[in-house]
């Protein structure tokens, strides 16, 4: 007889707007395929992100256990969103969007002070706390360039 494989925790990574989680895609199908009731996740996510600015994209890492219970960790807002917000880029199609061709066209500027502030926000996250602040600043600068932003001193 074939042995049944050991059930393990499954991890689902989502990026959801703060305070605006709903069981519609992408949340519903991603969690529904793992056997989790997406409405329960949405209620808890919206309660935890109620103090944040509505609409800010928040990465969430959902761990689904074999008994279909779940818990999730919230992370800091995405670096690209923080950069585009600091540069004052206007929304296109109801979202903050970077440049079409990075390196060729510039859609805005950020200062090194903005880069340092964003790196400090990211450094508060547990998984990034072991990295140096200088390394995080270099990473934020690289992300700014890929978004079509220029970094000025």
PDB file of C-alpha atoms in Angstrom:
ATOM      1  CA  UNK A   1       0.000   0.000   0.000  1.00  0.00           C
ATOM      2  CA  UNK A   2       1.128   3.501  -0.705  1.00  0.00           C
ATOM      3  CA  UNK A   3       1.960   5.594   2.290  1.00  0.00           C
ATOM      4  CA  UNK A   4       0.113   8.828   2.728  1.00  0.00           C
ATOM      5  CA  UNK A   5       2.459  11.841   2.618  1.00  0.00           C
ATOM      6  CA  UNK A   6       2.869  13.838   5.793  1.00  0.00           C
ATOM      7  CA  UNK A   7       0.679  16.934   5.770  1.00  0.00           C
ATOM      8  CA  UNK A   8       2.682  20.132   5.956  1.00  0.00           C
ATOM      9  CA  UNK A   9       1.988  23.808   6.378  1.00  0.00           C
ATOM     10  CA  UNK A  10       1.378  25.646   3.124  1.00  0.00           C
ATOM     11  CA  UNK A  11       2.457  29.244   2.592  1.00  0.00           C
ATOM     12  CA  UNK A  12       0.536  31.742   0.477  1.00  0.00           C
ATOM     13  CA  UNK A  13       2.016  35.156  -0.278  1.00  0.00           C
ATOM     14  CA  UNK A  14      -0.421  37.963  -1.078  1.00  0.00           C
ATOM     15  CA  UNK A  15      -0.208  41.708  -1.605  1.00  0.00           C
ATOM     16  CA  UNK A  16      -3.471  43.302  -0.529  1.00  0.00           C
ATOM     17  CA  UNK A  17      -4.500  46.943  -0.140  1.00  0.00           C
ATOM     18  CA  UNK A  18      -4.714  47.975   3.522  1.00  0.00           C
ATOM     19  CA  UNK A  19      -8.271  47.887   4.835  1.00  0.00           C
ATOM     20  CA  UNK A  20      -9.668  46.792   1.473  1.00  0.00           C
ATOM     21  CA  UNK A  21      -9.371  43.001   1.489  1.00  0.00           C
ATOM     22  CA  UNK A  22     -12.341  41.239  -0.082  1.00  0.00           C
ATOM     23  CA  UNK A  23     -12.998  37.598  -0.989  1.00  0.00           C
ATOM     24  CA  UNK A  24     -12.794  38.438  -4.686  1.00  0.00           C
ATOM     25  CA  UNK A  25      -9.606  37.704  -6.665  1.00  0.00           C
ATOM     26  CA  UNK A  26      -6.721  37.535  -5.844  1.00  0.00           C
ATOM     27  CA  UNK A  27      -7.531  36.698  -2.192  1.00  0.00           C
ATOM     28  CA  UNK A  28     -10.461  34.318  -2.675  1.00  0.00           C
ATOM     29  CA  UNK A  29      -8.970  31.879  -5.204  1.00  0.00           C
ATOM     30  CA  UNK A  30      -5.534  31.845  -3.545  1.00  0.00           C
ATOM     31  CA  UNK A  31      -6.919  30.906  -0.122  1.00  0.00           C
ATOM     32  CA  UNK A  32      -9.902  28.899  -1.349  1.00  0.00           C
ATOM     33  CA  UNK A  33      -7.632  26.449  -3.158  1.00  0.00           C
ATOM     34  CA  UNK A  34      -5.936  25.742   0.184  1.00  0.00           C
ATOM     35  CA  UNK A  35      -9.269  25.154   1.971  1.00  0.00           C
ATOM     36  CA  UNK A  36      -9.348  28.400   3.959  1.00  0.00           C
ATOM     37  CA  UNK A  37     -12.450  30.556   4.229  1.00  0.00           C
ATOM     38  CA  UNK A  38     -11.348  33.784   2.592  1.00  0.00           C
ATOM     39  CA  UNK A  39     -13.974  35.886   4.404  1.00  0.00           C
ATOM     40  CA  UNK A  40     -12.324  35.047   7.745  1.00  0.00           C
ATOM     41  CA  UNK A  41      -8.954  36.183   6.404  1.00  0.00           C
ATOM     42  CA  UNK A  42     -10.467  39.378   5.003  1.00  0.00           C
ATOM     43  CA  UNK A  43     -12.136  40.332   8.290  1.00  0.00           C
ATOM     44  CA  UNK A  44      -8.959  39.771  10.299  1.00  0.00           C
ATOM     45  CA  UNK A  45      -6.731  41.497   7.690  1.00  0.00           C
ATOM     46  CA  UNK A  46      -8.990  44.561   7.542  1.00  0.00           C
ATOM     47  CA  UNK A  47      -9.087  44.738  11.348  1.00  0.00           C
ATOM     48  CA  UNK A  48      -5.279  44.586  11.591  1.00  0.00           C
ATOM     49  CA  UNK A  49      -4.755  47.192   8.869  1.00  0.00           C
ATOM     50  CA  UNK A  50      -7.491  49.593  10.021  1.00  0.00           C
ATOM     51  CA  UNK A  51      -4.904  52.048  11.435  1.00  0.00           C
ATOM     52  CA  UNK A  52      -2.974  52.233   8.128  1.00  0.00           C
ATOM     53  CA  UNK A  53      -3.676  54.513   5.206  1.00  0.00           C
ATOM     54  CA  UNK A  54      -6.371  52.807   3.098  1.00  0.00           C
ATOM     55  CA  UNK A  55      -5.141  51.482  -0.232  1.00  0.00           C
ATOM     56  CA  UNK A  56      -1.461  51.048   0.661  1.00  0.00           C
ATOM     57  CA  UNK A  57      -0.303  47.653  -0.650  1.00  0.00           C
ATOM     58  CA  UNK A  58       0.641  45.430   2.292  1.00  0.00           C
ATOM     59  CA  UNK A  59       2.392  42.094   1.721  1.00  0.00           C
ATOM     60  CA  UNK A  60       0.912  39.296   3.823  1.00  0.00           C
ATOM     61  CA  UNK A  61       2.402  35.837   4.330  1.00  0.00           C
ATOM     62  CA  UNK A  62      -0.386  33.384   5.161  1.00  0.00           C
ATOM     63  CA  UNK A  63       0.524  30.022   6.697  1.00  0.00           C
ATOM     64  CA  UNK A  64      -2.197  27.406   6.215  1.00  0.00           C
ATOM     65  CA  UNK A  65      -2.000  24.410   8.543  1.00  0.00           C
ATOM     66  CA  UNK A  66      -3.169  20.887   7.609  1.00  0.00           C
ATOM     67  CA  UNK A  67      -6.332  21.347   9.739  1.00  0.00           C
ATOM     68  CA  UNK A  68      -7.207  24.362   7.529  1.00  0.00           C
ATOM     69  CA  UNK A  69      -6.565  26.896  10.247  1.00  0.00           C
ATOM     70  CA  UNK A  70      -4.319  29.797   9.321  1.00  0.00           C
ATOM     71  CA  UNK A  71      -2.275  32.665  10.654  1.00  0.00           C
ATOM     72  CA  UNK A  72      -0.597  35.480   8.796  1.00  0.00           C
ATOM     73  CA  UNK A  73       2.183  38.015   9.162  1.00  0.00           C
ATOM     74  CA  UNK A  74       1.957  41.533   7.824  1.00  0.00           C
ATOM     75  CA  UNK A  75       5.047  43.117   6.354  1.00  0.00           C
ATOM     76  CA  UNK A  76       5.953  46.726   5.647  1.00  0.00           C
ATOM     77  CA  UNK A  77       4.491  48.367   2.527  1.00  0.00           C
ATOM     78  CA  UNK A  78       6.254  47.570  -0.728  1.00  0.00           C
ATOM     79  CA  UNK A  79       9.417  49.542  -1.471  1.00  0.00           C
ATOM     80  CA  UNK A  80       8.179  50.633  -4.882  1.00  0.00           C
ATOM     81  CA  UNK A  81       5.003  52.106  -3.372  1.00  0.00           C
ATOM     82  CA  UNK A  82       6.979  54.021  -0.736  1.00  0.00           C
ATOM     83  CA  UNK A  83       9.361  55.355  -3.406  1.00  0.00           C
ATOM     84  CA  UNK A  84       6.608  56.448  -5.786  1.00  0.00           C
ATOM     85  CA  UNK A  85       4.751  58.092  -2.917  1.00  0.00           C
ATOM     86  CA  UNK A  86       7.910  59.959  -1.824  1.00  0.00           C
ATOM     87  CA  UNK A  87       8.503  61.140  -5.390  1.00  0.00           C
ATOM     88  CA  UNK A  88       4.953  62.458  -5.622  1.00  0.00           C
ATOM     89  CA  UNK A  89       4.080  60.431  -8.725  1.00  0.00           C
ATOM     90  CA  UNK A  90       0.460  60.766  -9.770  1.00  0.00           C
ATOM     91  CA  UNK A  91      -1.796  57.728 -10.081  1.00  0.00           C
ATOM     92  CA  UNK A  92      -2.384  56.170 -13.474  1.00  0.00           C
ATOM     93  CA  UNK A  93      -5.348  53.824 -13.861  1.00  0.00           C
ATOM     94  CA  UNK A  94      -6.085  54.149 -10.115  1.00  0.00           C
ATOM     95  CA  UNK A  95      -2.614  52.875  -9.126  1.00  0.00           C
ATOM     96  CA  UNK A  96       0.846  54.267  -8.554  1.00  0.00           C
ATOM     97  CA  UNK A  97       2.876  53.080 -11.514  1.00  0.00           C
ATOM     98  CA  UNK A  98       6.543  53.421 -12.366  1.00  0.00           C
ATOM     99  CA  UNK A  99       8.081  54.431 -15.669  1.00  0.00           C
ATOM    100  CA  UNK A 100       7.486  52.411 -18.813  1.00  0.00           C
ATOM    101  CA  UNK A 101      11.149  52.012 -19.700  1.00  0.00           C
ATOM    102  CA  UNK A 102      13.427  52.180 -16.681  1.00  0.00           C
ATOM    103  CA  UNK A 103      16.742  53.941 -17.208  1.00  0.00           C
ATOM    104  CA  UNK A 104      15.535  55.753 -20.335  1.00  0.00           C
ATOM    105  CA  UNK A 105      12.724  57.906 -19.002  1.00  0.00           C
ATOM    106  CA  UNK A 106      12.485  59.469 -15.567  1.00  0.00           C
ATOM    107  CA  UNK A 107       9.100  59.960 -13.943  1.00  0.00           C
ATOM    108  CA  UNK A 108      10.324  61.716 -10.801  1.00  0.00           C
ATOM    109  CA  UNK A 109      13.077  62.306  -8.267  1.00  0.00           C
ATOM    110  CA  UNK A 110      13.757  61.122  -4.744  1.00  0.00           C
ATOM    111  CA  UNK A 111      16.394  62.493  -2.408  1.00  0.00           C
ATOM    112  CA  UNK A 112      18.856  60.502  -0.352  1.00  0.00           C
ATOM    113  CA  UNK A 113      16.881  61.541   2.742  1.00  0.00           C
ATOM    114  CA  UNK A 114      13.803  59.795   1.303  1.00  0.00           C
ATOM    115  CA  UNK A 115      15.922  56.723   0.542  1.00  0.00           C
ATOM    116  CA  UNK A 116      17.282  56.691   4.108  1.00  0.00           C
ATOM    117  CA  UNK A 117      13.787  57.061   5.609  1.00  0.00           C
ATOM    118  CA  UNK A 118      12.441  54.196   3.476  1.00  0.00           C
ATOM    119  CA  UNK A 119      15.436  52.033   4.441  1.00  0.00           C
ATOM    120  CA  UNK A 120      14.711  52.728   8.137  1.00  0.00           C
ATOM    121  CA  UNK A 121      11.075  51.655   7.663  1.00  0.00           C
ATOM    122  CA  UNK A 122      12.209  48.464   5.939  1.00  0.00           C
ATOM    123  CA  UNK A 123      14.879  47.846   8.614  1.00  0.00           C
ATOM    124  CA  UNK A 124      12.133  47.635  11.266  1.00  0.00           C
ATOM    125  CA  UNK A 125      10.899  44.437   9.603  1.00  0.00           C
ATOM    126  CA  UNK A 126      12.151  41.341  11.414  1.00  0.00           C
ATOM    127  CA  UNK A 127      13.519  39.509   8.378  1.00  0.00           C
ATOM    128  CA  UNK A 128      15.540  42.554   7.265  1.00  0.00           C
ATOM    129  CA  UNK A 129      16.791  43.659  10.686  1.00  0.00           C
ATOM    130  CA  UNK A 130      20.010  41.657  10.299  1.00  0.00           C
ATOM    131  CA  UNK A 131      21.075  43.643   7.225  1.00  0.00           C
ATOM    132  CA  UNK A 132      23.070  46.851   7.469  1.00  0.00           C
ATOM    133  CA  UNK A 133      21.272  50.126   6.881  1.00  0.00           C
ATOM    134  CA  UNK A 134      23.810  50.977   4.167  1.00  0.00           C
ATOM    135  CA  UNK A 135      22.994  47.757   2.310  1.00  0.00           C
ATOM    136  CA  UNK A 136      19.278  48.481   2.545  1.00  0.00           C
ATOM    137  CA  UNK A 137      19.866  52.005   1.182  1.00  0.00           C
ATOM    138  CA  UNK A 138      21.708  50.552  -1.817  1.00  0.00           C
ATOM    139  CA  UNK A 139      18.821  48.157  -2.386  1.00  0.00           C
ATOM    140  CA  UNK A 140      16.280  51.019  -2.217  1.00  0.00           C
ATOM    141  CA  UNK A 141      18.356  53.065  -4.701  1.00  0.00           C
ATOM    142  CA  UNK A 142      18.422  50.113  -7.113  1.00  0.00           C
ATOM    143  CA  UNK A 143      14.642  49.743  -6.749  1.00  0.00           C
ATOM    144  CA  UNK A 144      14.208  53.468  -7.435  1.00  0.00           C
ATOM    145  CA  UNK A 145      16.174  53.180 -10.661  1.00  0.00           C
ATOM    146  CA  UNK A 146      14.110  50.197 -11.791  1.00  0.00           C
ATOM    147  CA  UNK A 147      10.909  52.190 -11.120  1.00  0.00           C
ATOM    148  CA  UNK A 148      12.130  55.022 -13.349  1.00  0.00           C
ATOM    149  CA  UNK A 149      13.092  57.422 -10.553  1.00  0.00           C
ATOM    150  CA  UNK A 150      16.316  59.376 -10.309  1.00  0.00           C
ATOM    151  CA  UNK A 151      18.084  59.664  -6.953  1.00  0.00           C
ATOM    152  CA  UNK A 152      19.477  63.116  -6.207  1.00  0.00           C
ATOM    153  CA  UNK A 153      21.711  64.070  -3.257  1.00  0.00           C
TER     154      UNK A 153
END
